[in-house]
Amino acid sequence: MSRRSWGGSKRSRAPFNGPFNPCPSGHPTTYPHRMLSMGADELDEAVASVVALLRPAVDRDWTGVDAAGLEWSCRQTAEHIVADFVAYATRLAGRTEHGYLPLRISLTSEDGLHTADNTDILDVIAATGALLGAAIRTAPRDTRAFHPLPFRSANREGFAAMGIAEVLLHTHDIAEGLGLPYEPPAHLAEFVLTRIFPDVRPGPDHWRNLLWATGRADLPGRARLTEWHWTNNHVLDTERLRLEGVTPAAATDLSAGGTGGFDWIEGGPFDGTREAAGMVVKSYEAGVHRPEFGLYVLVRREDDRAVGGIGFHGVPDEDGKAEVGYDLAEAARGNGYASEALSVLAKWALARDDVRSLFATIEPSNTPSQAVIARAGFVKVSEDEEQFAYELRG
């Protein structure tokens, strides 16, 4: 990412801004409101398409046929989809934070006398998919619940993407085992990739890309994966704020003038956050994005309103140095939010083995941002007529 476009720009003359680059006038640009999907509609579409595909094959033997690439039969794989839907729905609806719920799914009739046949299993997939969709639709935007990899939680979009991934990918496995042709709508695969596979370089064929990302297919120029996991967005908490990692989907929306799925205070997001989002999109498209070293939106915990952005210009260099940037909507300035967020982000980064120091550049005229960086413990290491450079070492 270019340091020039995130901070230190000679055209920056806002009364307060961090190293993110504001618009020349110092005032945010007005954009039309856009809505970013939370994923419930996409989940409904995925489940309906899968049930339609498998319904004509209910008279086949699902128990004696292995699903492709798995040690499960086709029936066991279908039962796994059900178990995942129930687990995701209950954790999200219950806002479970600390681990798995002690649930066991038994596909038998209510009286226990009838074992589910293939038709029953498809009906249960449809029903439990609807339960997960309802949990996604009714969860407040700030809801997070437990998921083990990699940051121990997921939001409602993350649970939607995981649910879509489970049903699409395991239907692929079942269809391969039964010899059925299967390719879901490309935008469903794209939804999954842009939410929970932020480090996977996009390609023209979203479905093939998702199969590759989960070790199920080859792609030209890319080694086949033998291990993989998806990545929900990273969140860091402060006393008053949540630093919410921005996914490629949210970054694309922000850079195009949307909200990124956040509820912004008046005047937000400032242009620096939009430019930083555009840099996330570029790194994602190049296949070099690492989400924990991307952009975070600052959200007030008291009212779930977004007030600014903070993050990195990119991954640490070979010396373990990473550059930080931040900005706030004008209405949020003067409350100590930037210092609070920067201190927590710096503490998290410097606790990592791959980060040895952080630095930032600020214009000489930007005294409020200089105060922010000093309160976070950074010290000035150089200066000239265009910019001051600050560093914080671990």
mmCIF file of C-alpha atoms in Angstrom:
data_model
loop_
_atom_site.group_PDB
_atom_site.id
_atom_site.type_symbol
_atom_site.label_atom_id
_atom_site.label_comp_id
_atom_site.label_asym_id
_atom_site.label_seq_id
_atom_site.Cartn_x
_atom_site.Cartn_y
_atom_site.Cartn_z
ATOM 1 C CA MET A 1 0.000 0.000 0.000
ATOM 2 C CA SER A 2 1.217 3.472 -0.746
ATOM 3 C CA ARG A 3 2.226 5.564 2.205
ATOM 4 C CA ARG A 4 1.545 8.638 0.116
ATOM 5 C CA SER A 5 -2.144 7.903 -0.268
ATOM 6 C CA TRP A 6 -2.768 7.109 3.413
ATOM 7 C CA GLY A 7 -0.848 9.882 5.090
ATOM 8 C CA GLY A 8 1.703 12.639 4.921
ATOM 9 C CA SER A 9 0.054 14.229 1.911
ATOM 10 C CA LYS A 10 0.897 17.880 1.290
ATOM 11 C CA ARG A 11 -2.735 18.563 0.350
ATOM 12 C CA SER A 12 -3.995 17.592 3.825
ATOM 13 C CA ARG A 13 -5.123 20.633 5.812
ATOM 14 C CA ALA A 14 -7.992 19.368 7.971
ATOM 15 C CA PRO A 15 -8.234 20.734 11.530
ATOM 16 C CA PHE A 16 -7.827 17.183 12.809
ATOM 17 C CA ASN A 17 -6.883 14.072 10.972
ATOM 18 C CA GLY A 18 -4.416 11.287 11.455
ATOM 19 C CA PRO A 19 -2.172 9.874 8.788
ATOM 20 C CA PHE A 20 -5.153 8.812 6.678
ATOM 21 C CA ASN A 21 -5.503 11.314 3.878
ATOM 22 C CA PRO A 22 -8.623 13.550 3.916
ATOM 23 C CA CYS A 23 -10.183 15.372 1.017
ATOM 24 C CA PRO A 24 -8.495 18.650 -0.037
ATOM 25 C CA SER A 25 -11.152 20.864 1.534
ATOM 26 C CA GLY A 26 -10.975 19.136 4.896
ATOM 27 C CA HIS A 27 -14.640 18.155 4.625
ATOM 28 C CA PRO A 28 -16.009 14.687 3.867
ATOM 29 C CA THR A 29 -17.602 13.966 0.530
ATOM 30 C CA THR A 30 -21.313 13.104 0.444
ATOM 31 C CA TYR A 31 -22.085 9.718 -1.112
ATOM 32 C CA PRO A 32 -25.389 7.969 -1.794
ATOM 33 C CA HIS A 33 -26.448 5.418 0.836
ATOM 34 C CA ARG A 34 -25.866 1.808 -0.103
ATOM 35 C CA MET A 35 -26.851 -1.397 1.624
ATOM 36 C CA LEU A 36 -24.428 -4.269 2.095
ATOM 37 C CA SER A 37 -26.103 -7.674 2.345
ATOM 38 C CA MET A 38 -25.932 -9.454 5.688
ATOM 39 C CA GLY A 39 -26.202 -12.816 3.899
ATOM 40 C CA ALA A 40 -29.595 -14.210 4.886
ATOM 41 C CA ASP A 41 -31.035 -13.913 1.376
ATOM 42 C CA GLU A 42 -27.949 -15.566 -0.100
ATOM 43 C CA LEU A 43 -28.248 -18.406 2.410
ATOM 44 C CA ASP A 44 -31.902 -18.934 1.452
ATOM 45 C CA GLU A 45 -30.924 -19.062 -2.214
ATOM 46 C CA ALA A 46 -28.094 -21.508 -1.555
ATOM 47 C CA VAL A 47 -30.312 -23.877 0.439
ATOM 48 C CA ALA A 48 -33.118 -23.765 -2.139
ATOM 49 C CA SER A 49 -30.727 -24.520 -5.002
ATOM 50 C CA VAL A 50 -29.186 -27.447 -3.144
ATOM 51 C CA VAL A 51 -32.537 -28.991 -2.213
ATOM 52 C CA ALA A 52 -33.665 -28.647 -5.833
ATOM 53 C CA LEU A 53 -30.513 -30.389 -7.039
ATOM 54 C CA LEU A 54 -30.718 -33.342 -4.633
ATOM 55 C CA ARG A 55 -34.484 -33.858 -4.596
ATOM 56 C CA PRO A 56 -34.484 -35.990 -7.802
ATOM 57 C CA ALA A 57 -31.807 -38.234 -6.243
ATOM 58 C CA VAL A 58 -33.619 -39.145 -3.004
ATOM 59 C CA ASP A 59 -34.224 -42.718 -4.214
ATOM 60 C CA ARG A 60 -30.474 -43.299 -4.584
ATOM 61 C CA ASP A 61 -28.348 -45.022 -1.940
ATOM 62 C CA TRP A 62 -26.774 -42.163 0.044
ATOM 63 C CA THR A 63 -25.510 -44.429 2.843
ATOM 64 C CA GLY A 64 -23.440 -46.815 0.739
ATOM 65 C CA VAL A 65 -21.794 -44.105 -1.394
ATOM 66 C CA ASP A 66 -18.930 -41.951 -0.126
ATOM 67 C CA ALA A 67 -18.993 -38.218 -0.646
ATOM 68 C CA ALA A 68 -16.096 -37.114 -2.842
ATOM 69 C CA GLY A 69 -12.903 -36.354 -0.947
ATOM 70 C CA LEU A 70 -14.389 -37.201 2.450
ATOM 71 C CA GLU A 71 -14.424 -40.165 4.782
ATOM 72 C CA TRP A 72 -18.182 -39.722 5.176
ATOM 73 C CA SER A 73 -20.985 -41.238 3.159
ATOM 74 C CA CYS A 74 -23.289 -38.937 1.221
ATOM 75 C CA ARG A 75 -25.881 -39.351 3.972
ATOM 76 C CA GLN A 76 -23.408 -38.500 6.725
ATOM 77 C CA THR A 77 -22.345 -35.427 4.759
ATOM 78 C CA ALA A 78 -25.963 -34.281 4.437
ATOM 79 C CA GLU A 79 -26.425 -34.812 8.178
ATOM 80 C CA HIS A 80 -23.302 -32.706 8.760
ATOM 81 C CA ILE A 81 -24.912 -29.793 6.900
ATOM 82 C CA VAL A 82 -27.873 -30.025 9.272
ATOM 83 C CA ALA A 83 -25.612 -30.119 12.331
ATOM 84 C CA ASP A 84 -23.708 -27.047 11.159
ATOM 85 C CA PHE A 85 -26.888 -25.079 10.481
ATOM 86 C CA VAL A 86 -28.203 -25.861 13.967
ATOM 87 C CA ALA A 87 -24.879 -25.081 15.636
ATOM 88 C CA TYR A 88 -24.485 -21.763 13.824
ATOM 89 C CA ALA A 89 -28.095 -20.703 14.404
ATOM 90 C CA THR A 90 -28.079 -21.466 18.126
ATOM 91 C CA ARG A 91 -24.706 -19.840 18.775
ATOM 92 C CA LEU A 92 -25.666 -16.693 16.859
ATOM 93 C CA ALA A 93 -29.182 -16.454 18.333
ATOM 94 C CA GLY A 94 -27.886 -17.102 21.848
ATOM 95 C CA ARG A 95 -24.802 -14.864 21.399
ATOM 96 C CA THR A 96 -22.704 -17.717 22.741
ATOM 97 C CA GLU A 97 -19.211 -16.347 23.320
ATOM 98 C CA HIS A 98 -17.054 -18.955 25.001
ATOM 99 C CA GLY A 99 -17.392 -22.285 23.212
ATOM 100 C CA TYR A 100 -19.568 -24.886 21.561
ATOM 101 C CA LEU A 101 -23.056 -25.538 22.894
ATOM 102 C CA PRO A 102 -23.710 -29.122 24.117
ATOM 103 C CA LEU A 103 -26.069 -30.084 21.297
ATOM 104 C CA ARG A 104 -26.630 -33.410 19.598
ATOM 105 C CA ILE A 105 -28.699 -33.777 16.433
ATOM 106 C CA SER A 106 -30.687 -36.994 15.918
ATOM 107 C CA LEU A 107 -32.476 -37.428 12.602
ATOM 108 C CA THR A 108 -35.366 -39.562 13.792
ATOM 109 C CA SER A 109 -39.094 -38.907 14.115
ATOM 110 C CA GLU A 110 -40.432 -37.219 17.248
ATOM 111 C CA ASP A 111 -41.644 -40.579 18.592
ATOM 112 C CA GLY A 112 -38.228 -42.106 17.920
ATOM 113 C CA LEU A 113 -39.681 -44.877 15.768
ATOM 114 C CA HIS A 114 -38.811 -43.605 12.305
ATOM 115 C CA THR A 115 -35.309 -42.974 10.981
ATOM 116 C CA ALA A 116 -35.099 -40.156 8.495
ATOM 117 C CA ASP A 117 -34.885 -41.122 4.834
ATOM 118 C CA ASN A 118 -33.262 -38.973 2.149
ATOM 119 C CA THR A 119 -36.433 -36.947 1.583
ATOM 120 C CA ASP A 120 -36.622 -36.216 5.308
ATOM 121 C CA ILE A 121 -32.986 -35.108 5.374
ATOM 122 C CA LEU A 122 -33.590 -32.601 2.591
ATOM 123 C CA ASP A 123 -36.622 -31.273 4.462
ATOM 124 C CA VAL A 124 -34.499 -30.870 7.586
ATOM 125 C CA ILE A 125 -31.762 -29.096 5.599
ATOM 126 C CA ALA A 126 -34.391 -26.652 4.331
ATOM 127 C CA ALA A 127 -35.851 -26.149 7.820
ATOM 128 C CA THR A 128 -32.544 -25.697 9.648
ATOM 129 C CA GLY A 129 -31.284 -23.423 6.867
ATOM 130 C CA ALA A 130 -34.360 -21.265 7.498
ATOM 131 C CA LEU A 131 -33.529 -21.233 11.224
ATOM 132 C CA LEU A 132 -30.025 -19.946 10.500
ATOM 133 C CA GLY A 133 -31.455 -17.363 8.102
ATOM 134 C CA ALA A 134 -33.839 -16.154 10.817
ATOM 135 C CA ALA A 135 -30.990 -15.891 13.327
ATOM 136 C CA ILE A 136 -28.998 -13.793 10.846
ATOM 137 C CA ARG A 137 -31.938 -11.484 10.087
ATOM 138 C CA THR A 138 -32.799 -10.865 13.737
ATOM 139 C CA ALA A 139 -29.263 -10.487 15.105
ATOM 140 C CA PRO A 140 -28.251 -6.867 15.777
ATOM 141 C CA ARG A 141 -25.363 -5.619 13.649
ATOM 142 C CA ASP A 142 -22.886 -5.798 16.531
ATOM 143 C CA THR A 143 -23.703 -9.391 17.504
ATOM 144 C CA ARG A 144 -20.744 -11.752 17.707
ATOM 145 C CA ALA A 145 -20.686 -15.385 18.760
ATOM 146 C CA PHE A 146 -18.111 -18.129 19.176
ATOM 147 C CA HIS A 147 -16.281 -19.703 16.281
ATOM 148 C CA PRO A 148 -12.835 -21.209 16.849
ATOM 149 C CA LEU A 149 -10.854 -20.069 13.791
ATOM 150 C CA PRO A 150 -8.952 -17.895 13.748
ATOM 151 C CA PHE A 151 -10.025 -15.115 16.138
ATOM 152 C CA ARG A 152 -12.569 -16.985 18.312
ATOM 153 C CA SER A 153 -15.690 -15.164 17.073
ATOM 154 C CA ALA A 154 -17.787 -14.288 14.029
ATOM 155 C CA ASN A 155 -20.477 -11.702 13.264
ATOM 156 C CA ARG A 156 -23.769 -12.327 11.489
ATOM 157 C CA GLU A 157 -22.184 -11.968 8.029
ATOM 158 C CA GLY A 158 -19.517 -14.444 9.040
ATOM 159 C CA PHE A 159 -22.107 -16.997 10.154
ATOM 160 C CA ALA A 160 -24.004 -16.451 6.909
ATOM 161 C CA ALA A 161 -20.853 -17.007 4.863
ATOM 162 C CA MET A 162 -19.943 -20.121 6.858
ATOM 163 C CA GLY A 163 -23.444 -21.515 6.429
ATOM 164 C CA ILE A 164 -23.381 -20.879 2.686
ATOM 165 C CA ALA A 165 -19.926 -22.433 2.440
ATOM 166 C CA GLU A 166 -21.034 -25.552 4.317
ATOM 167 C CA VAL A 167 -24.081 -26.177 2.151
ATOM 168 C CA LEU A 168 -22.401 -25.363 -1.180
ATOM 169 C CA LEU A 169 -19.188 -27.263 -0.579
ATOM 170 C CA HIS A 170 -20.715 -30.348 0.992
ATOM 171 C CA THR A 171 -23.366 -30.499 -1.709
ATOM 172 C CA HIS A 172 -20.451 -30.489 -4.154
ATOM 173 C CA ASP A 173 -19.028 -33.475 -2.262
ATOM 174 C CA ILE A 174 -22.368 -35.305 -2.313
ATOM 175 C CA ALA A 175 -22.992 -34.513 -5.960
ATOM 176 C CA GLU A 176 -19.538 -35.768 -6.945
ATOM 177 C CA GLY A 177 -20.180 -38.982 -5.026
ATOM 178 C CA LEU A 178 -23.544 -39.499 -6.733
ATOM 179 C CA GLY A 179 -22.263 -38.464 -10.155
ATOM 180 C CA LEU A 180 -24.461 -35.355 -10.403
ATOM 181 C CA PRO A 181 -23.296 -32.195 -12.197
ATOM 182 C CA TYR A 182 -23.286 -29.231 -9.826
ATOM 183 C CA GLU A 183 -22.287 -25.584 -10.018
ATOM 184 C CA PRO A 184 -24.021 -23.029 -7.796
ATOM 185 C CA PRO A 185 -24.633 -19.390 -8.745
ATOM 186 C CA ALA A 186 -21.300 -17.563 -8.903
ATOM 187 C CA HIS A 187 -22.413 -14.694 -6.642
ATOM 188 C CA LEU A 188 -22.945 -17.123 -3.758
ATOM 189 C CA ALA A 189 -19.345 -18.284 -3.971
ATOM 190 C CA GLU A 190 -18.260 -14.649 -4.238
ATOM 191 C CA PHE A 191 -20.189 -13.791 -1.070
ATOM 192 C CA VAL A 192 -18.274 -16.484 0.811
ATOM 193 C CA LEU A 193 -14.888 -15.522 -0.604
ATOM 194 C CA THR A 194 -15.211 -11.814 0.152
ATOM 195 C CA ARG A 195 -16.297 -12.431 3.766
ATOM 196 C CA ILE A 196 -14.293 -15.352 5.116
ATOM 197 C CA PHE A 197 -11.467 -15.923 2.611
ATOM 198 C CA PRO A 198 -9.881 -12.442 2.590
ATOM 199 C CA ASP A 199 -6.402 -13.782 1.866
ATOM 200 C CA VAL A 200 -7.442 -15.749 -1.243
ATOM 201 C CA ARG A 201 -6.691 -13.896 -4.470
ATOM 202 C CA PRO A 202 -9.934 -13.538 -6.459
ATOM 203 C CA GLY A 203 -10.264 -14.915 -9.949
ATOM 204 C CA PRO A 204 -12.799 -14.791 -12.766
ATOM 205 C CA ASP A 205 -14.435 -18.071 -11.723
ATOM 206 C CA HIS A 206 -15.658 -17.571 -8.145
ATOM 207 C CA TRP A 207 -16.910 -21.139 -7.712
ATOM 208 C CA ARG A 208 -13.658 -22.678 -8.927
ATOM 209 C CA ASN A 209 -11.785 -20.267 -6.684
ATOM 210 C CA LEU A 210 -13.805 -21.392 -3.663
ATOM 211 C CA LEU A 211 -13.186 -25.035 -4.507
ATOM 212 C CA TRP A 212 -9.453 -24.296 -4.717
ATOM 213 C CA ALA A 213 -9.507 -22.346 -1.429
ATOM 214 C CA THR A 214 -10.963 -25.395 0.336
ATOM 215 C CA GLY A 215 -8.611 -27.967 -1.186
ATOM 216 C CA ARG A 216 -11.144 -29.344 -3.650
ATOM 217 C CA ALA A 217 -9.771 -28.215 -7.018
ATOM 218 C CA ASP A 218 -6.693 -27.150 -8.959
ATOM 219 C CA LEU A 219 -6.101 -23.697 -10.364
ATOM 220 C CA PRO A 220 -3.468 -22.763 -12.936
ATOM 221 C CA GLY A 221 -0.414 -21.269 -11.283
ATOM 222 C CA ARG A 222 -1.505 -22.161 -7.758
ATOM 223 C CA ALA A 223 -0.434 -25.206 -5.784
ATOM 224 C CA ARG A 224 -3.282 -27.371 -4.564
ATOM 225 C CA LEU A 225 -4.053 -26.827 -0.884
ATOM 226 C CA THR A 226 -3.833 -29.679 1.594
ATOM 227 C CA GLU A 227 -4.697 -27.528 4.623
ATOM 228 C CA TRP A 228 -6.986 -24.522 4.834
ATOM 229 C CA HIS A 229 -9.312 -22.586 7.102
ATOM 230 C CA TRP A 230 -11.553 -19.604 6.639
ATOM 231 C CA THR A 231 -10.944 -16.296 8.401
ATOM 232 C CA ASN A 232 -13.656 -14.261 10.082
ATOM 233 C CA ASN A 233 -12.997 -10.585 10.651
ATOM 234 C CA HIS A 234 -10.662 -9.568 13.481
ATOM 235 C CA VAL A 235 -12.017 -7.415 16.330
ATOM 236 C CA LEU A 236 -10.127 -5.571 19.066
ATOM 237 C CA ASP A 237 -11.933 -4.055 22.061
ATOM 238 C CA THR A 238 -11.112 -0.912 23.995
ATOM 239 C CA GLU A 239 -12.989 0.596 26.916
ATOM 240 C CA ARG A 240 -15.304 2.601 24.634
ATOM 241 C CA LEU A 241 -14.702 1.224 21.145
ATOM 242 C CA ARG A 242 -14.602 -1.885 19.004
ATOM 243 C CA LEU A 243 -12.009 -1.980 16.257
ATOM 244 C CA GLU A 244 -13.815 -4.099 13.646
ATOM 245 C CA GLY A 245 -11.755 -5.570 10.834
ATOM 246 C CA VAL A 246 -13.038 -4.640 7.377
ATOM 247 C CA THR A 247 -13.635 -7.544 4.969
ATOM 248 C CA PRO A 248 -12.973 -7.252 1.225
ATOM 249 C CA ALA A 249 -16.747 -6.979 0.717
ATOM 250 C CA ALA A 250 -17.047 -4.096 3.180
ATOM 251 C CA ALA A 251 -13.907 -2.436 1.807
ATOM 252 C CA THR A 252 -15.310 -2.577 -1.730
ATOM 253 C CA ASP A 253 -18.533 -0.981 -0.551
ATOM 254 C CA LEU A 254 -16.734 1.734 1.432
ATOM 255 C CA SER A 255 -14.384 2.615 -1.397
ATOM 256 C CA ALA A 256 -17.364 2.894 -3.779
ATOM 257 C CA GLY A 257 -19.141 5.351 -1.483
ATOM 258 C CA GLY A 258 -21.234 2.972 0.642
ATOM 259 C CA THR A 259 -21.343 2.490 4.392
ATOM 260 C CA GLY A 260 -19.457 -0.802 4.482
ATOM 261 C CA GLY A 261 -22.322 -2.170 6.558
ATOM 262 C CA PHE A 262 -21.626 0.275 9.427
ATOM 263 C CA ASP A 263 -23.918 2.900 10.957
ATOM 264 C CA TRP A 264 -21.830 6.073 10.684
ATOM 265 C CA ILE A 265 -22.186 9.248 12.696
ATOM 266 C CA GLU A 266 -22.779 12.485 10.817
ATOM 267 C CA GLY A 267 -19.884 13.307 8.499
ATOM 268 C CA GLY A 268 -18.514 9.784 8.399
ATOM 269 C CA PRO A 269 -16.684 8.039 7.039
ATOM 270 C CA PHE A 270 -14.004 10.617 6.392
ATOM 271 C CA ASP A 271 -12.267 10.356 3.016
ATOM 272 C CA GLY A 272 -9.129 8.823 4.496
ATOM 273 C CA THR A 273 -11.097 5.767 5.567
ATOM 274 C CA ARG A 274 -12.534 5.418 2.072
ATOM 275 C CA GLU A 275 -9.058 5.672 0.542
ATOM 276 C CA ALA A 276 -7.748 3.088 3.010
ATOM 277 C CA ALA A 277 -10.633 0.803 2.033
ATOM 278 C CA GLY A 278 -9.602 1.172 -1.605
ATOM 279 C CA MET A 279 -6.099 0.072 -0.658
ATOM 280 C CA VAL A 280 -7.539 -3.022 1.039
ATOM 281 C CA VAL A 281 -9.387 -3.839 -2.195
ATOM 282 C CA LYS A 282 -6.171 -3.499 -4.214
ATOM 283 C CA SER A 283 -4.204 -5.754 -1.880
ATOM 284 C CA TYR A 284 -7.039 -8.305 -1.909
ATOM 285 C CA GLU A 285 -7.148 -8.307 -5.698
ATOM 286 C CA ALA A 286 -3.376 -8.803 -5.778
ATOM 287 C CA GLY A 287 -3.597 -11.736 -3.365
ATOM 288 C CA VAL A 288 -1.357 -10.101 -0.745
ATOM 289 C CA HIS A 289 -4.001 -8.983 1.760
ATOM 290 C CA ARG A 290 -3.583 -10.116 5.364
ATOM 291 C CA PRO A 291 -6.745 -9.024 7.151
ATOM 292 C CA GLU A 292 -5.219 -8.368 10.563
ATOM 293 C CA PHE A 293 -2.902 -5.826 8.888
ATOM 294 C CA GLY A 294 -5.679 -4.097 6.995
ATOM 295 C CA LEU A 295 -8.324 -1.528 7.905
ATOM 296 C CA TYR A 296 -10.433 -1.401 11.065
ATOM 297 C CA VAL A 297 -13.521 0.728 11.610
ATOM 298 C CA LEU A 298 -13.864 2.359 15.039
ATOM 299 C CA VAL A 299 -17.328 1.646 16.455
ATOM 300 C CA ARG A 300 -18.616 3.147 19.697
ATOM 301 C CA ARG A 301 -19.732 0.391 22.001
ATOM 302 C CA GLU A 302 -22.455 2.524 23.632
ATOM 303 C CA ASP A 303 -24.522 3.045 20.483
ATOM 304 C CA ASP A 304 -22.890 0.923 17.723
ATOM 305 C CA ARG A 305 -22.097 4.045 15.666
ATOM 306 C CA ALA A 306 -18.957 4.120 13.531
ATOM 307 C CA VAL A 307 -16.745 7.155 14.172
ATOM 308 C CA GLY A 308 -13.551 6.597 12.173
ATOM 309 C CA GLY A 309 -10.948 4.255 10.758
ATOM 310 C CA ILE A 310 -7.558 2.937 11.813
ATOM 311 C CA GLY A 311 -5.167 0.346 10.456
ATOM 312 C CA PHE A 312 -1.989 -0.446 8.624
ATOM 313 C CA HIS A 313 -0.504 0.463 5.284
ATOM 314 C CA GLY A 314 0.328 -3.204 4.791
ATOM 315 C CA VAL A 315 2.100 -6.143 6.360
ATOM 316 C CA PRO A 316 5.330 -5.652 8.332
ATOM 317 C CA ASP A 317 8.461 -5.361 6.205
ATOM 318 C CA GLU A 318 11.508 -7.625 6.487
ATOM 319 C CA ASP A 319 12.653 -5.657 9.548
ATOM 320 C CA GLY A 320 9.315 -6.083 11.297
ATOM 321 C CA LYS A 321 8.254 -2.472 10.749
ATOM 322 C CA ALA A 322 4.606 -1.606 9.998
ATOM 323 C CA GLU A 323 3.068 1.789 9.265
ATOM 324 C CA VAL A 324 -0.179 2.886 10.917
ATOM 325 C CA GLY A 325 -2.827 5.407 9.923
ATOM 326 C CA TYR A 326 -6.073 6.685 11.404
ATOM 327 C CA ASP A 327 -8.798 9.284 11.015
ATOM 328 C CA LEU A 328 -12.070 10.331 12.625
ATOM 329 C CA ALA A 329 -15.262 11.927 11.435
ATOM 330 C CA GLU A 330 -15.215 15.551 12.525
ATOM 331 C CA ALA A 331 -18.152 15.074 14.909
ATOM 332 C CA ALA A 332 -16.153 12.445 16.843
ATOM 333 C CA ARG A 333 -13.011 14.491 17.376
ATOM 334 C CA GLY A 334 -11.867 15.776 20.742
ATOM 335 C CA ASN A 335 -13.050 12.709 22.686
ATOM 336 C CA GLY A 336 -9.801 10.755 22.823
ATOM 337 C CA TYR A 337 -11.086 8.010 20.496
ATOM 338 C CA ALA A 338 -8.038 8.044 18.217
ATOM 339 C CA SER A 339 -5.559 7.761 21.106
ATOM 340 C CA GLU A 340 -7.585 4.970 22.708
ATOM 341 C CA ALA A 341 -7.782 3.000 19.472
ATOM 342 C CA LEU A 342 -4.150 3.552 18.512
ATOM 343 C CA SER A 343 -2.894 2.440 21.916
ATOM 344 C CA VAL A 344 -4.808 -0.852 21.746
ATOM 345 C CA LEU A 345 -3.866 -1.514 18.126
ATOM 346 C CA ALA A 346 -0.196 -0.811 18.884
ATOM 347 C CA LYS A 347 -0.228 -3.094 21.933
ATOM 348 C CA TRP A 348 -1.761 -5.914 19.891
ATOM 349 C CA ALA A 349 0.686 -5.478 17.007
ATOM 350 C CA LEU A 350 3.848 -5.258 19.116
ATOM 351 C CA ALA A 351 2.901 -8.425 20.985
ATOM 352 C CA ARG A 352 3.276 -10.351 17.717
ATOM 353 C CA ASP A 353 6.512 -12.051 16.714
ATOM 354 C CA ASP A 354 6.455 -10.472 13.242
ATOM 355 C CA VAL A 355 6.204 -6.834 14.423
ATOM 356 C CA ARG A 356 9.166 -5.059 15.998
ATOM 357 C CA SER A 357 8.200 -1.432 15.506
ATOM 358 C CA LEU A 358 5.404 0.829 14.291
ATOM 359 C CA PHE A 359 5.769 4.164 12.580
ATOM 360 C CA ALA A 360 3.648 6.996 11.238
ATOM 361 C CA THR A 361 4.168 10.250 9.345
ATOM 362 C CA ILE A 362 2.284 13.468 10.116
ATOM 363 C CA GLU A 363 2.392 16.938 8.599
ATOM 364 C CA PRO A 364 4.017 19.647 10.735
ATOM 365 C CA SER A 365 0.769 21.651 10.760
ATOM 366 C CA ASN A 366 -1.306 18.752 12.092
ATOM 367 C CA THR A 367 -0.760 19.310 15.808
ATOM 368 C CA PRO A 368 -3.879 17.388 16.983
ATOM 369 C CA SER A 369 -2.635 14.213 15.274
ATOM 370 C CA GLN A 370 0.835 14.780 16.745
ATOM 371 C CA ALA A 371 -0.784 14.839 20.185
ATOM 372 C CA VAL A 372 -2.603 11.580 19.445
ATOM 373 C CA ILE A 373 0.559 9.796 18.361
ATOM 374 C CA ALA A 374 2.471 11.084 21.404
ATOM 375 C CA ARG A 375 -0.223 9.909 23.834
ATOM 376 C CA ALA A 376 0.066 6.432 22.301
ATOM 377 C CA GLY A 377 3.773 6.395 23.163
ATOM 378 C CA PHE A 378 5.295 7.142 19.750
ATOM 379 C CA VAL A 379 8.411 9.320 19.653
ATOM 380 C CA LYS A 380 9.570 11.630 16.875
ATOM 381 C CA VAL A 381 12.544 10.152 15.006
ATOM 382 C CA SER A 382 12.912 12.604 12.106
ATOM 383 C CA GLU A 383 11.398 15.738 10.613
ATOM 384 C CA ASP A 384 11.568 17.956 7.558
ATOM 385 C CA GLU A 385 9.401 20.657 6.007
ATOM 386 C CA GLU A 386 6.853 18.174 4.691
ATOM 387 C CA GLN A 387 6.396 15.646 7.490
ATOM 388 C CA PHE A 388 7.374 14.441 10.934
ATOM 389 C CA ALA A 389 8.123 10.729 11.394
ATOM 390 C CA TYR A 390 7.202 8.902 14.618
ATOM 391 C CA GLU A 391 8.106 5.421 15.843
ATOM 392 C CA LEU A 392 7.073 3.047 18.607
ATOM 393 C CA ARG A 393 9.281 0.058 19.317
ATOM 394 C CA GLY A 394 8.316 -3.148 21.050
#
